[in-house]
Amino acid sequence: VLSRIARYMVEHPSSIREIMELVAEYEKHPERFPRPLIYLAGGWPQDPPPEIARKKFLEVISDDALWKKAARYSPTIGFPDLIESIPDYEKYVFGRNGVDPKTIVVGLGSTEQTATIFRLLLDADDEIILTTPGYLNHKRQIELELELRARIKYWNIIEDGEFAPSLESLKEIITNRTKAILIISPGNPDGQIWDDDILKGIHDLAVDHGFYVLLDVAYRAFVFGDMPRAFQRSPLEREIWICSFSKEFRAPGWRASYVIVPEELVRPLNTMEQARVLAPVSPVQMMLIRLFSDKNALRELRAFYDEGRKRYEKIAEETVKSLSEIGKIKVLKPRGGFYVFFNISEIEPDDKKIWRDLIDKKQLALAPGSDFNGARGWLRLSFAPVVETPEKLREGLERLKEYFSEIGS
């Protein structure tokens, strides 16, 4: 009774979700395992949302008129007051000028908005380029939304264990059927930040060949060091910026996002979202309106981001240092986000075997590189789940060292 695409998805489940099921099993029956599981696989923060967001929620809840409005549908593209205030958020928090409210569409989380953009741009036999490595769920979304009829091509952006995207190698896989390329910066799983020069080079190719550049910037609030130029300039004519509050606000459960798109795509995107989701979540939008319209609140939010960046950078440095002490692995030092990607192929090229071994023998959950668009021989360690409990990270790193010491001997 299942559709063909439903059967395919059942047969090809998300490895991250499978790990979460394993975690649930550990939590339900800890007595079955030698020691507690340390979970360094998932990519969601555990530190609490900014306190200023709670204050603004309370203002919405305590005001009768706002409370009533928050219970109603908003327009499909979001409340106008929120759309008008997002450029202030971009400018004050990220130093970005030139964002036109007429190009903003508010949504029900970046996962949903990204899926709609795939449907917006792709027909059967059209091509989209993803990076290797790259976020594992994008491939699944394309397969689901296009019912396996779109073609996915992969652009390898790591050479000899280093982040080295080459425009020449990209040109080799572009055809007249290419409709989009998707870039993640800072990267998931690699933690790398794309320089503006190469992003502009990709955009030049997009103009020449008529495709769109999708920029997923879910981790831009976790940049280590100065804010990249790309995050501060105006969007280019064929760029689509996918912006999520899930990581920035440490609130993936709120399902809040927005995209910045070329103006000619706003109405098509709006009409498709009318059929898909009706409207984004009103209470969250009402909170954001009050926050983004208050300069003091934006100042507090920016301070929250600045403190968080330093905190995440510090734990990233500790992780890299510890991993670098393990012989025969190559660590890709992150420039942002909350992942450390490291290559184990000199020890064992089958990352799925190592991944499973670590769970079974050391009760340590990482994520296999093969699932990130075929980055075989790599593992991803996420320190986001343990930012509040760094002692768990340290224990996990010790277990990792134990494992590699044992298989090395």
XYZ file of C-alpha atoms in Angstrom:
409
model
C 0.000 0.000 0.000
C 3.006 2.334 0.290
C 4.016 4.564 -2.580
C 7.264 3.909 -4.427
C 8.986 6.880 -2.810
C 7.747 5.867 0.658
C 9.196 2.395 0.165
C 12.487 3.921 -0.954
C 12.693 6.160 2.123
C 11.992 3.208 4.428
C 14.764 1.256 2.715
C 17.186 4.208 2.949
C 16.695 5.720 6.428
C 18.709 8.598 7.870
C 21.717 7.320 9.791
C 21.457 10.228 12.232
C 17.871 9.302 13.054
C 18.961 5.690 13.473
C 21.582 6.833 15.972
C 18.869 8.726 17.846
C 16.834 5.520 18.056
C 19.893 3.807 19.480
C 20.234 6.594 22.039
C 16.617 6.039 23.054
C 17.387 2.338 23.526
C 20.392 3.182 25.715
C 18.280 5.530 27.804
C 15.490 2.988 28.213
C 17.731 0.006 29.035
C 21.089 1.294 30.332
C 21.618 -1.988 32.163
C 22.238 -3.725 28.831
C 25.414 -1.774 28.143
C 28.806 -1.632 29.931
C 28.684 2.137 30.481
C 26.571 5.176 29.577
C 26.509 6.235 25.953
C 28.303 9.475 25.097
C 26.470 11.084 22.210
C 28.651 13.214 19.934
C 26.684 12.619 16.739
C 23.800 15.108 16.649
C 24.027 18.672 15.447
C 21.845 20.653 17.779
C 22.976 22.902 20.646
C 22.170 22.137 24.256
C 22.814 25.573 25.758
C 19.613 27.552 26.420
C 18.086 30.191 24.131
C 18.902 33.873 24.774
C 17.123 35.235 27.810
C 15.935 38.249 25.824
C 13.786 35.898 23.733
C 12.013 34.694 26.883
C 11.361 38.309 27.890
C 9.849 39.085 24.499
C 7.705 35.955 24.612
C 6.390 37.079 27.995
C 5.507 40.477 26.534
C 3.482 38.746 23.809
C 1.743 36.460 26.287
C 0.894 39.224 28.762
C -0.574 41.623 26.189
C -4.180 40.660 25.359
C -4.108 42.062 21.823
C -0.780 40.448 20.969
C -1.829 37.175 22.538
C -4.950 37.056 20.353
C -2.985 37.922 17.239
C -0.410 35.259 18.066
C -3.172 32.627 17.955
C -4.134 33.476 14.369
C -2.669 32.608 10.996
C -0.074 34.974 9.654
C 0.308 35.628 5.922
C 2.053 32.720 4.242
C 5.271 34.702 3.774
C 5.177 35.958 7.372
C 3.881 38.989 9.244
C 4.814 42.224 7.418
C 6.252 43.724 10.624
C 8.660 40.821 10.937
C 9.706 41.003 7.297
C 10.356 44.728 7.674
C 12.456 44.170 10.808
C 14.663 41.338 9.541
C 17.025 43.738 7.690
C 17.629 45.425 11.077
C 18.543 42.036 12.553
C 20.884 41.346 9.622
C 22.518 44.761 9.928
C 22.817 45.080 13.697
C 23.790 41.518 14.539
C 25.812 40.468 11.476
C 26.867 43.851 10.078
C 25.015 43.231 6.832
C 23.564 45.994 4.679
C 21.428 45.896 1.583
C 18.839 43.255 2.458
C 15.580 44.264 0.783
C 12.382 43.287 2.672
C 10.735 42.549 -0.690
C 13.088 39.561 -1.068
C 12.352 37.940 2.326
C 10.040 34.986 2.924
C 9.562 33.777 6.511
C 9.100 30.049 6.954
C 8.476 27.031 9.122
C 12.133 26.109 9.601
C 14.933 25.958 7.057
C 14.384 22.242 6.401
C 10.887 22.924 5.122
C 11.862 26.036 3.183
C 14.779 24.240 1.548
C 12.464 21.441 0.450
C 10.097 23.951 -1.126
C 12.996 25.619 -2.962
C 13.976 22.227 -4.396
C 10.418 21.846 -5.725
C 10.480 25.424 -6.955
C 13.627 25.024 -9.061
C 13.815 21.383 -10.158
C 11.904 19.317 -12.683
C 12.473 15.706 -13.676
C 15.985 15.165 -15.084
C 17.187 18.567 -13.879
C 20.486 18.592 -12.027
C 21.527 20.005 -8.673
C 25.092 20.035 -7.375
C 25.836 19.162 -3.754
C 29.253 19.154 -2.134
C 31.232 16.202 -0.810
C 31.199 16.406 2.139
C 27.800 17.994 2.668
C 24.760 17.868 4.935
C 23.250 14.402 4.650
C 19.571 15.424 4.706
C 19.716 17.571 1.549
C 20.130 14.477 -0.621
C 17.177 12.793 1.066
C 15.025 15.894 0.665
C 15.755 16.059 -3.053
C 14.978 12.372 -3.446
C 11.689 12.765 -1.582
C 10.522 16.021 -3.156
C 11.405 15.031 -6.728
C 10.508 11.357 -6.273
C 13.988 10.257 -7.385
C 13.625 12.024 -10.753
C 16.147 14.831 -10.287
C 19.847 14.195 -10.792
C 22.276 14.883 -7.963
C 25.891 15.601 -8.810
C 28.674 15.905 -6.255
C 31.512 18.396 -6.152
C 34.449 17.185 -4.066
C 35.678 20.136 -1.987
C 38.380 18.330 0.006
C 41.716 17.387 -1.530
C 44.447 15.541 0.396
C 42.598 16.100 3.643
C 42.324 19.879 3.149
C 39.405 22.156 2.298
C 40.157 23.117 -1.306
C 37.109 23.803 -3.499
C 38.208 24.276 -7.117
C 36.158 26.265 -9.620
C 37.821 24.324 -12.422
C 36.538 21.015 -11.051
C 33.092 22.578 -10.598
C 33.000 23.665 -14.251
C 33.522 20.046 -15.283
C 30.198 18.920 -13.775
C 27.992 21.851 -14.854
C 25.683 21.106 -17.793
C 22.718 22.783 -19.488
C 20.491 20.835 -17.051
C 22.125 22.326 -13.928
C 19.523 24.351 -12.025
C 21.194 24.884 -8.628
C 24.232 24.372 -6.437
C 23.989 24.215 -2.646
C 26.775 25.564 -0.416
C 26.881 25.347 3.400
C 28.985 27.898 5.268
C 30.170 27.246 7.944
C 30.035 23.711 6.663
C 28.265 20.664 7.971
C 30.083 18.312 8.581
C 33.390 20.063 7.893
C 33.169 23.385 9.779
C 34.788 25.320 6.909
C 33.893 28.855 5.787
C 33.718 29.737 2.112
C 35.732 32.804 1.102
C 33.752 35.471 -0.715
C 36.022 35.336 -3.758
C 35.105 31.726 -4.511
C 31.415 32.374 -3.762
C 31.494 35.207 -6.302
C 33.235 32.874 -8.744
C 30.431 30.331 -8.278
C 27.903 33.123 -8.791
C 29.595 34.173 -12.035
C 29.150 30.598 -13.265
C 25.506 30.719 -12.151
C 24.928 33.871 -14.215
C 26.645 32.355 -17.252
C 24.763 29.049 -17.067
C 21.430 30.193 -15.616
C 21.358 28.329 -12.323
C 20.888 29.489 -8.707
C 23.340 29.404 -5.801
C 21.724 28.213 -2.567
C 23.623 29.325 0.544
C 22.721 27.523 3.765
C 24.065 29.668 6.614
C 22.514 27.861 9.580
C 25.811 28.139 11.538
C 26.770 31.750 10.789
C 26.313 32.764 14.453
C 29.149 30.346 15.279
C 31.932 31.883 13.184
C 35.308 31.760 14.927
C 37.027 35.100 14.417
C 35.925 37.971 12.189
C 32.632 37.797 10.323
C 33.307 36.763 6.699
C 32.735 39.350 3.959
C 30.089 37.169 2.350
C 27.883 37.405 5.434
C 28.064 41.211 5.391
C 27.463 42.056 1.740
C 24.190 42.303 -0.157
C 22.851 39.096 -1.736
C 23.870 38.686 -5.374
C 21.299 38.409 -8.141
C 21.208 34.595 -8.398
C 21.806 33.797 -4.729
C 19.239 32.267 -2.374
C 20.140 32.669 1.312
C 18.656 30.104 3.708
C 18.672 31.496 7.267
C 17.589 29.476 10.282
C 16.916 30.556 13.856
C 17.271 26.959 15.072
C 20.998 27.150 15.744
C 21.348 30.920 16.219
C 18.703 30.971 18.953
C 19.529 27.454 20.228
C 15.855 26.703 19.552
C 15.330 24.032 16.868
C 11.924 23.275 18.350
C 10.546 26.695 17.421
C 10.706 25.954 13.664
C 11.486 29.497 12.520
C 13.478 30.615 9.496
C 13.560 32.934 6.527
C 15.016 32.927 3.049
C 16.341 35.834 0.990
C 15.586 35.163 -2.666
C 15.644 37.039 -5.981
C 12.461 39.092 -6.072
C 11.034 37.167 -9.035
C 10.937 34.011 -6.867
C 8.941 35.502 -3.977
C 5.472 34.998 -5.440
C 6.122 31.433 -6.738
C 7.569 30.500 -3.348
C 4.599 32.089 -1.581
C 2.027 30.227 -3.674
C 3.774 26.899 -3.144
C 3.959 27.442 0.622
C 0.224 28.208 0.665
C -0.331 24.582 -0.299
C 2.453 23.103 1.830
C 2.312 24.789 5.248
C -0.288 27.610 5.129
C 1.770 29.844 7.439
C 4.765 29.979 9.786
C 4.284 29.870 13.568
C 2.617 33.089 14.758
C 3.748 33.276 18.439
C 7.410 32.935 17.448
C 6.985 35.615 14.814
C 5.378 37.943 17.355
C 8.317 37.446 19.700
C 10.800 38.140 16.902
C 8.982 41.321 15.888
C 9.303 42.721 19.374
C 12.922 41.651 19.634
C 14.065 42.976 16.243
C 12.239 46.275 16.748
C 14.083 46.961 19.999
C 17.677 48.211 19.608
C 18.546 47.356 23.216
C 17.210 43.841 22.701
C 19.276 43.458 19.529
C 22.324 44.615 21.460
C 21.664 41.930 24.079
C 21.166 39.333 21.362
C 24.433 40.281 19.674
C 26.246 39.944 23.013
C 24.688 36.488 23.406
C 26.038 35.485 19.985
C 29.489 36.923 20.713
C 29.757 35.048 24.007
C 28.528 31.863 22.358
C 31.069 32.103 19.545
C 33.917 32.308 22.048
C 32.530 29.404 24.040
C 32.135 27.171 20.994
C 35.540 28.148 19.609
C 37.207 27.215 22.874
C 35.647 23.762 22.948
C 36.465 23.311 19.239
C 40.127 24.055 19.949
C 40.174 21.550 22.806
C 38.629 18.900 20.562
C 41.097 19.499 17.724
C 44.050 19.384 20.111
C 42.923 16.086 21.617
C 42.195 14.470 18.238
C 45.553 15.623 16.882
C 47.255 13.523 19.552
C 45.939 10.358 17.876
C 48.426 9.019 15.343
C 47.552 8.483 11.664
C 44.431 10.653 11.598
C 44.116 14.025 9.884
C 41.950 16.668 11.546
C 40.256 19.371 9.494
C 40.383 22.382 11.810
C 36.946 24.047 11.896
C 36.513 27.780 11.284
C 32.963 27.807 12.623
C 29.965 25.697 13.576
C 30.168 22.849 16.058
C 31.679 19.930 14.208
C 35.171 18.516 13.865
C 35.687 16.364 10.764
C 38.646 14.010 10.786
C 40.071 11.469 8.379
C 40.780 7.919 9.580
C 41.429 6.282 6.206
C 45.094 5.585 6.965
C 43.917 3.403 9.859
C 40.711 2.022 8.350
C 39.009 3.337 5.181
C 35.647 1.838 6.181
C 34.294 4.631 8.389
C 31.013 2.744 8.902
C 32.950 -0.095 10.543
C 34.760 2.292 12.897
C 31.506 4.139 13.626
C 29.746 0.907 14.609
C 32.746 -0.339 16.590
C 32.837 2.841 18.648
C 29.186 2.419 19.564
C 29.443 -1.282 20.400
C 32.836 -1.317 22.116
C 33.183 2.141 23.592
C 29.558 3.347 23.817
C 30.582 6.442 21.849
C 28.348 7.774 19.084
C 29.867 9.832 16.257
C 28.609 10.169 12.665
C 30.131 8.327 9.678
C 31.552 10.449 6.877
C 30.122 8.171 4.176
C 26.662 9.490 4.970
C 27.749 13.061 4.189
C 27.538 12.719 0.417
C 30.104 9.947 0.257
C 32.974 11.313 2.358
C 34.350 7.816 2.932
C 37.106 7.432 5.501
C 35.967 10.370 7.648
C 34.124 10.744 10.962
C 32.208 13.742 12.289
C 32.362 14.633 15.969
C 29.776 17.133 17.199
C 30.520 18.962 20.421
C 27.161 20.761 20.393
C 25.439 18.177 22.641
C 28.088 18.608 25.366
C 28.733 22.356 25.449
C 27.018 22.431 28.841
C 28.832 19.296 30.035
C 32.431 19.439 28.680
C 33.453 16.602 30.980
C 31.416 14.274 28.746
C 33.324 15.499 25.714
C 36.626 14.825 27.459
C 35.530 11.338 28.451
C 34.382 10.699 24.900
C 37.736 11.814 23.522
C 39.516 9.508 25.972
C 37.367 6.591 24.802
C 38.260 7.492 21.211
C 41.971 7.457 22.047
C 41.545 4.123 23.827
C 39.871 2.616 20.771
C 42.498 3.730 18.271
C 45.276 2.666 20.638
C 43.738 -0.791 20.934
C 43.229 -1.347 17.206
C 46.671 0.091 16.490
C 48.309 -2.431 18.804
